[in-house]
mmCIF file of C-alpha atoms in Angstrom:
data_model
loop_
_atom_site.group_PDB
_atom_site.id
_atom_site.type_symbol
_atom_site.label_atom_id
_atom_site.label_comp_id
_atom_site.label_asym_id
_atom_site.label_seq_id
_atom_site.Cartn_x
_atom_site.Cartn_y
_atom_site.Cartn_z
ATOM 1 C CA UNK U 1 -97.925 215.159 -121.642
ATOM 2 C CA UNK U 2 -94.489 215.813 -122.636
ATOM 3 C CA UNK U 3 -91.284 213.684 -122.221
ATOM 4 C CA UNK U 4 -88.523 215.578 -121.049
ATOM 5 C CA UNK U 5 -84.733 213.753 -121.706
ATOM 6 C CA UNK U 6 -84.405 213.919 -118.101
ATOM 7 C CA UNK U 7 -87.686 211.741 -117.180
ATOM 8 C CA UNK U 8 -86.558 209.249 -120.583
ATOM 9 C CA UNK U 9 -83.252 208.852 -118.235
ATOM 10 C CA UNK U 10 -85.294 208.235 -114.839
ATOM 11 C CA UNK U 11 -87.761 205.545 -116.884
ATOM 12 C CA UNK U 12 -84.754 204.011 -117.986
ATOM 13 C CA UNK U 13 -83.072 203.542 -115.051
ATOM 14 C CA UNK U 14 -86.373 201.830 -113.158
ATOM 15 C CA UNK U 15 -86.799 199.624 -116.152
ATOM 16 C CA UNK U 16 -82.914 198.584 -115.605
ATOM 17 C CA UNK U 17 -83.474 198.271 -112.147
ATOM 18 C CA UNK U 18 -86.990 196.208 -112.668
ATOM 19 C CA UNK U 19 -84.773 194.108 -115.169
ATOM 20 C CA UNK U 20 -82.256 193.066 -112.599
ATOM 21 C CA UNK U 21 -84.796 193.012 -109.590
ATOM 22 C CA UNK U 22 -86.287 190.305 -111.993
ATOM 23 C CA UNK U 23 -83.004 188.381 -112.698
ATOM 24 C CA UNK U 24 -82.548 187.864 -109.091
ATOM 25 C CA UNK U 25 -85.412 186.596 -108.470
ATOM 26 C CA UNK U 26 -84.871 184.195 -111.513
ATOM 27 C CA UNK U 27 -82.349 183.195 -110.039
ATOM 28 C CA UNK U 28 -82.980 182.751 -106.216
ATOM 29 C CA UNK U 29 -86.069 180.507 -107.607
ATOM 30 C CA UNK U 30 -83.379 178.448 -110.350
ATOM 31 C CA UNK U 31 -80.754 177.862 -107.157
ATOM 32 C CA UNK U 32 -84.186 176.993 -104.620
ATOM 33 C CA UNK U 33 -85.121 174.514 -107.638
ATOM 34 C CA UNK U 34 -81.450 173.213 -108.270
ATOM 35 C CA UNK U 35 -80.877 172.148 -104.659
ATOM 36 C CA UNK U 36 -84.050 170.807 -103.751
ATOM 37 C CA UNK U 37 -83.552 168.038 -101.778
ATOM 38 C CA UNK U 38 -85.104 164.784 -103.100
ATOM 39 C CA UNK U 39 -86.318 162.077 -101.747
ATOM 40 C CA UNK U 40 -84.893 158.370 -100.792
ATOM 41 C CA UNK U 41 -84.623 155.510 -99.122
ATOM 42 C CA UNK U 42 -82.432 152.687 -97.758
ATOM 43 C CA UNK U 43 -83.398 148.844 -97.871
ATOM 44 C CA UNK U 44 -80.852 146.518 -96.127
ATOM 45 C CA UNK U 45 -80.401 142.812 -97.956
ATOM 46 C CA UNK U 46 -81.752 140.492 -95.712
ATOM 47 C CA UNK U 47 -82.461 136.877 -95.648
ATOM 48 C CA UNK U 48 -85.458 134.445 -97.217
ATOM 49 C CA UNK U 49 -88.279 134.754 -95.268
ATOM 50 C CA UNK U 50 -87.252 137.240 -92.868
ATOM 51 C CA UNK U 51 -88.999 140.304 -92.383
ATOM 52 C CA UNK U 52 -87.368 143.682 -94.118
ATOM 53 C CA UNK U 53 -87.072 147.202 -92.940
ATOM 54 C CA UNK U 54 -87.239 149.782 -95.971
ATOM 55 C CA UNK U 55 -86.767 153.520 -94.925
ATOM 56 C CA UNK U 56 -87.929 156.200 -96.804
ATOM 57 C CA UNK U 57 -86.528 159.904 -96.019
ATOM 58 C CA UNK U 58 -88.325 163.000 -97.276
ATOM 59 C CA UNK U 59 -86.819 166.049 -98.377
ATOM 60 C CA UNK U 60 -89.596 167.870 -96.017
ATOM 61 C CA UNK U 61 -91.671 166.733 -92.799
ATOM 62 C CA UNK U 62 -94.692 165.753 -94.196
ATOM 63 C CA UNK U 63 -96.531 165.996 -90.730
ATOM 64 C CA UNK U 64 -96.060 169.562 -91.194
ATOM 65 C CA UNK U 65 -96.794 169.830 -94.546
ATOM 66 C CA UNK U 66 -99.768 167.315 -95.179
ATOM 67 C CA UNK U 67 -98.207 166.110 -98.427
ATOM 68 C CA UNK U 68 -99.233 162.504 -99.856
ATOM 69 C CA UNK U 69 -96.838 160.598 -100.796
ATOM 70 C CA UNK U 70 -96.463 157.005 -102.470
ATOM 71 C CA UNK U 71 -93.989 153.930 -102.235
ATOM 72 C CA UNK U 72 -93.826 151.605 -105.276
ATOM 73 C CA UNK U 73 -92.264 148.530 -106.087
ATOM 74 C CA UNK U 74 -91.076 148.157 -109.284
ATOM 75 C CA UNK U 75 -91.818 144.630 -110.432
ATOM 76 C CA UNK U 76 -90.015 145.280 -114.026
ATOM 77 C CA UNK U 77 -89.293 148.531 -115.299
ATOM 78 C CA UNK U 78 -92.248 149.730 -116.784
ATOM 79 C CA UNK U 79 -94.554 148.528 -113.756
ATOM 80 C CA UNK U 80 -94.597 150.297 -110.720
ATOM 81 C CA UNK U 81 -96.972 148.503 -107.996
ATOM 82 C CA UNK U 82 -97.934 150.512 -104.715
ATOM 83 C CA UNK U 83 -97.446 149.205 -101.694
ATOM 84 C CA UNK U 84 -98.501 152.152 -99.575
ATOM 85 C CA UNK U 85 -100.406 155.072 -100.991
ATOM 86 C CA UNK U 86 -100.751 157.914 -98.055
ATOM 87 C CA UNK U 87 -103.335 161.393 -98.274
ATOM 88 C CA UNK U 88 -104.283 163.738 -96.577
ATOM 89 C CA UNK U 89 -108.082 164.457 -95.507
ATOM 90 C CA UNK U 90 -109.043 166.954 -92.663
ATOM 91 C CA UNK U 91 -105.826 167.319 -91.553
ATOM 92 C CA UNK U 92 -105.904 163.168 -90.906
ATOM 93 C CA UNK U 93 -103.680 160.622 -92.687
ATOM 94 C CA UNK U 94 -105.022 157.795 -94.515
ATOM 95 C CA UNK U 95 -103.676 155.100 -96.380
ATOM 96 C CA UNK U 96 -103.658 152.065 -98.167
ATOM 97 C CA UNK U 97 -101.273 149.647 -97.702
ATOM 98 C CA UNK U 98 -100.598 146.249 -99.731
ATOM 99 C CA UNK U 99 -101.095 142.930 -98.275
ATOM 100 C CA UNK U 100 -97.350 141.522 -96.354
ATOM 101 C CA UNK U 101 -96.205 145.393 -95.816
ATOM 102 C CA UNK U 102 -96.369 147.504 -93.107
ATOM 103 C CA UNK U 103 -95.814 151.311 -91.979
ATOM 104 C CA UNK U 104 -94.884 152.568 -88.144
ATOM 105 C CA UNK U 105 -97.270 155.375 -88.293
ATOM 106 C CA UNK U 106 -94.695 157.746 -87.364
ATOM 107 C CA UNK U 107 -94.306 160.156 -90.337
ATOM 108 C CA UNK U 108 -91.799 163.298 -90.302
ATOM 109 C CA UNK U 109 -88.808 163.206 -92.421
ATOM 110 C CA UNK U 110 -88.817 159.427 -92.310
ATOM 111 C CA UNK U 111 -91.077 156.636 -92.559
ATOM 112 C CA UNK U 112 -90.402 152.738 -92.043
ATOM 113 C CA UNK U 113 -91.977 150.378 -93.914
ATOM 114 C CA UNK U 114 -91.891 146.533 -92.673
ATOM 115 C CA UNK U 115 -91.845 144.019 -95.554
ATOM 116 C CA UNK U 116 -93.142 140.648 -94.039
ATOM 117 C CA UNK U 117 -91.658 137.281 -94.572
ATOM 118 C CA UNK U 118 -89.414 138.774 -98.180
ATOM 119 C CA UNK U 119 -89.121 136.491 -100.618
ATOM 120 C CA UNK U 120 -87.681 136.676 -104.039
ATOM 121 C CA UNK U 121 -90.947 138.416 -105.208
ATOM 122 C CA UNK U 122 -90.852 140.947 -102.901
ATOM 123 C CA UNK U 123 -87.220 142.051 -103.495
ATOM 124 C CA UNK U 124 -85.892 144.505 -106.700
ATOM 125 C CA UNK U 125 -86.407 148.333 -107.260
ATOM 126 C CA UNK U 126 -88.839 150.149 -104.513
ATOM 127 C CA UNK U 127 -89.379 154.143 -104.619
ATOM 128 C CA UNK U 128 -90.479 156.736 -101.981
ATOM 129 C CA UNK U 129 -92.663 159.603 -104.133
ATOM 130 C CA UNK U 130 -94.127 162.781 -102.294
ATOM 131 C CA UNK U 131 -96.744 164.543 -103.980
ATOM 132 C CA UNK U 132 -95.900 167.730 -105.913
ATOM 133 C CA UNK U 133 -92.695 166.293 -106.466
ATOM 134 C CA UNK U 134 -91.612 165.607 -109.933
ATOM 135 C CA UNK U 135 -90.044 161.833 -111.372
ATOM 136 C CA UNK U 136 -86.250 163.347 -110.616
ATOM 137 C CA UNK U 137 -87.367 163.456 -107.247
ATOM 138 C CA UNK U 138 -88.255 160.108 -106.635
ATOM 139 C CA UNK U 139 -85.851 158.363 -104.246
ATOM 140 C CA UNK U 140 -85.241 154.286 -104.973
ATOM 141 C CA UNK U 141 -83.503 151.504 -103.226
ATOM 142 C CA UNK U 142 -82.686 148.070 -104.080
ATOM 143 C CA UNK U 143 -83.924 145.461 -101.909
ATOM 144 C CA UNK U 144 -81.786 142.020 -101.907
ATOM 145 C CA UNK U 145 -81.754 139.037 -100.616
ATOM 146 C CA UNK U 146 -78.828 137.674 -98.602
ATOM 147 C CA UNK U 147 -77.691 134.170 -99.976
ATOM 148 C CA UNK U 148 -77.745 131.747 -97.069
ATOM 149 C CA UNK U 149 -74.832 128.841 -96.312
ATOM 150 C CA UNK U 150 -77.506 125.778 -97.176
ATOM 151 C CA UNK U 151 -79.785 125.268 -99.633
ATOM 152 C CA UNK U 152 -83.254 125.734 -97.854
ATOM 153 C CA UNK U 153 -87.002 124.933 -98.606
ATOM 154 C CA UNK U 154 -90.034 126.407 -96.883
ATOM 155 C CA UNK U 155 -93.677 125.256 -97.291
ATOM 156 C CA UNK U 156 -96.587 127.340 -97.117
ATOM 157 C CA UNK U 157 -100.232 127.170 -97.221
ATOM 158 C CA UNK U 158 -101.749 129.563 -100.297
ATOM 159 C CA UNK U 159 -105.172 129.807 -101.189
ATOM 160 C CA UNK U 160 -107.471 129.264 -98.063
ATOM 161 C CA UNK U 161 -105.425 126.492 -97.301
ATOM 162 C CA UNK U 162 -106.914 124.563 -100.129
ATOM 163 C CA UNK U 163 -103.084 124.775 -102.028
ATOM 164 C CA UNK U 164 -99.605 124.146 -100.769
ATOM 165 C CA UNK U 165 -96.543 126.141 -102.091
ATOM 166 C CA UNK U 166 -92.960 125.021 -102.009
ATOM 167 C CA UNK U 167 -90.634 127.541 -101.739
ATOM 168 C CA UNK U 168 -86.383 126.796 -102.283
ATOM 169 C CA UNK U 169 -83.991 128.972 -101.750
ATOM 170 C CA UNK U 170 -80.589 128.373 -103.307
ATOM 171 C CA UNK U 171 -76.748 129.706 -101.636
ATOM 172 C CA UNK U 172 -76.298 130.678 -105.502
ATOM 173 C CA UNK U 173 -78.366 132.372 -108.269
ATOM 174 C CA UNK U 174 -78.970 129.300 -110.338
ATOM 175 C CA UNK U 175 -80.441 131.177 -113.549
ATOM 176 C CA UNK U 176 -76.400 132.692 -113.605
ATOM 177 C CA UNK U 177 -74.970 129.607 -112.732
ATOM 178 C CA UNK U 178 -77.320 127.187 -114.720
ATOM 179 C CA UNK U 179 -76.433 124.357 -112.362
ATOM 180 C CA UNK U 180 -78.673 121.820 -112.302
ATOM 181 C CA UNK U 181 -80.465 120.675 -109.078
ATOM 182 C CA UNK U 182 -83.445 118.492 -107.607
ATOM 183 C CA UNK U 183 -86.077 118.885 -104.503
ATOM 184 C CA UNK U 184 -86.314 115.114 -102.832
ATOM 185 C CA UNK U 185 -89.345 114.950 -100.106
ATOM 186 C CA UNK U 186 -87.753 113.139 -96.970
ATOM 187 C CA UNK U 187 -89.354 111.123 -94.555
ATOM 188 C CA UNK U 188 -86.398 110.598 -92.119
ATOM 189 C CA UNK U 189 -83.555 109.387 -93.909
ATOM 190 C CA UNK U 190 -85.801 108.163 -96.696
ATOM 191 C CA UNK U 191 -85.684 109.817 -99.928
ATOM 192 C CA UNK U 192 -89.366 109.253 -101.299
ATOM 193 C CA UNK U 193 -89.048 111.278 -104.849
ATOM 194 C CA UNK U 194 -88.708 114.239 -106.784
#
């Protein structure tokens, strides 16, 4: 077969054209990739002991989708702890969901997660992760606590009952401040000890 200088020309031009059908689609994936939404969530502070609301939002409904997805707390930064791990299996959810936290079971865009009875251990970093999604995409919220008037205590059974925990919450951070302070047990007007 012989190459004529007019069929060089016509090769030419479809490999030009196959060059720049190819750097559009470049870049209609880059600017799909670029604007991704990602995911996130909003935790308002709320009091000791009170219960919390966290809200994840997902860049996609994952009713539609049937994509897993995972919240974390972050109890320092290199330890994530999930509090609600969610799949997909035959088109049903399932999940697994940490002791003291709770999900509405409505899932689209959003989720709400209810964080009984928050205490300082429950409060920090928490993350909403979909599946498929990479680390950039992972949508966190602070969680904090909102400093009271009075100094309070609560006490709580732990254990099976067979321990007691005493619980204080301070109107300041006293690891900041370094004040000093002291728990008395009362009976009446009776100060019985530290």
């Amino acid at each position: 077969m012989t190459v004529t200088s007019r069929t060089r020309t016509c090769i030419l031009k479809m490999d030009s054209l196959a060059r720049k059908f190819l750097l559009l689609l470049c870049c209609l994936c880059f600017s799909r990739t670029s604007t991704q939404e990602m995911s996130r969530c909003d935790a308002p502070p709320v009091h000791s002991l009170q219960d919390a609301v966290l809200t994840c939002h997902f860049p996609e409904d994952l009713s539609v989708s049937k994509k897993g997805f995972t919240v974390y707390h972050y109890v320092n930064r290199q330890s994530a702890d999930a509090v609600l791990d969610c799949w997909w299996v035959g088109g049903a959810l399932g999940c697994y969901t940490k002791s003291g936290f709770e999900y509405d079971k409505k899932l689209s865009r959003t989720l709400k997660i209810t964080i009984r009875h928050v205490t300082s251990a429950r409060t920090g970093t928490y993350g909403c992760q979909v599946d498929g999604y990479g680390p950039s995409d992972l949508g966190q919220c602070q969680l904090n606590l909102t400093l009271g008037e009075n100094n309070t205590c609560n006490v709580s059974n732990v254990a099976n009952g067979s321990q007691i925990a005493l619980t204080c919450f301070f109107n300041e951070n006293v690891q900041k401040t370094q004040n000093s302070f002291s728990v008395y047990r009362h009976n009446g007007h009776e100060k019985l000890g530290k």
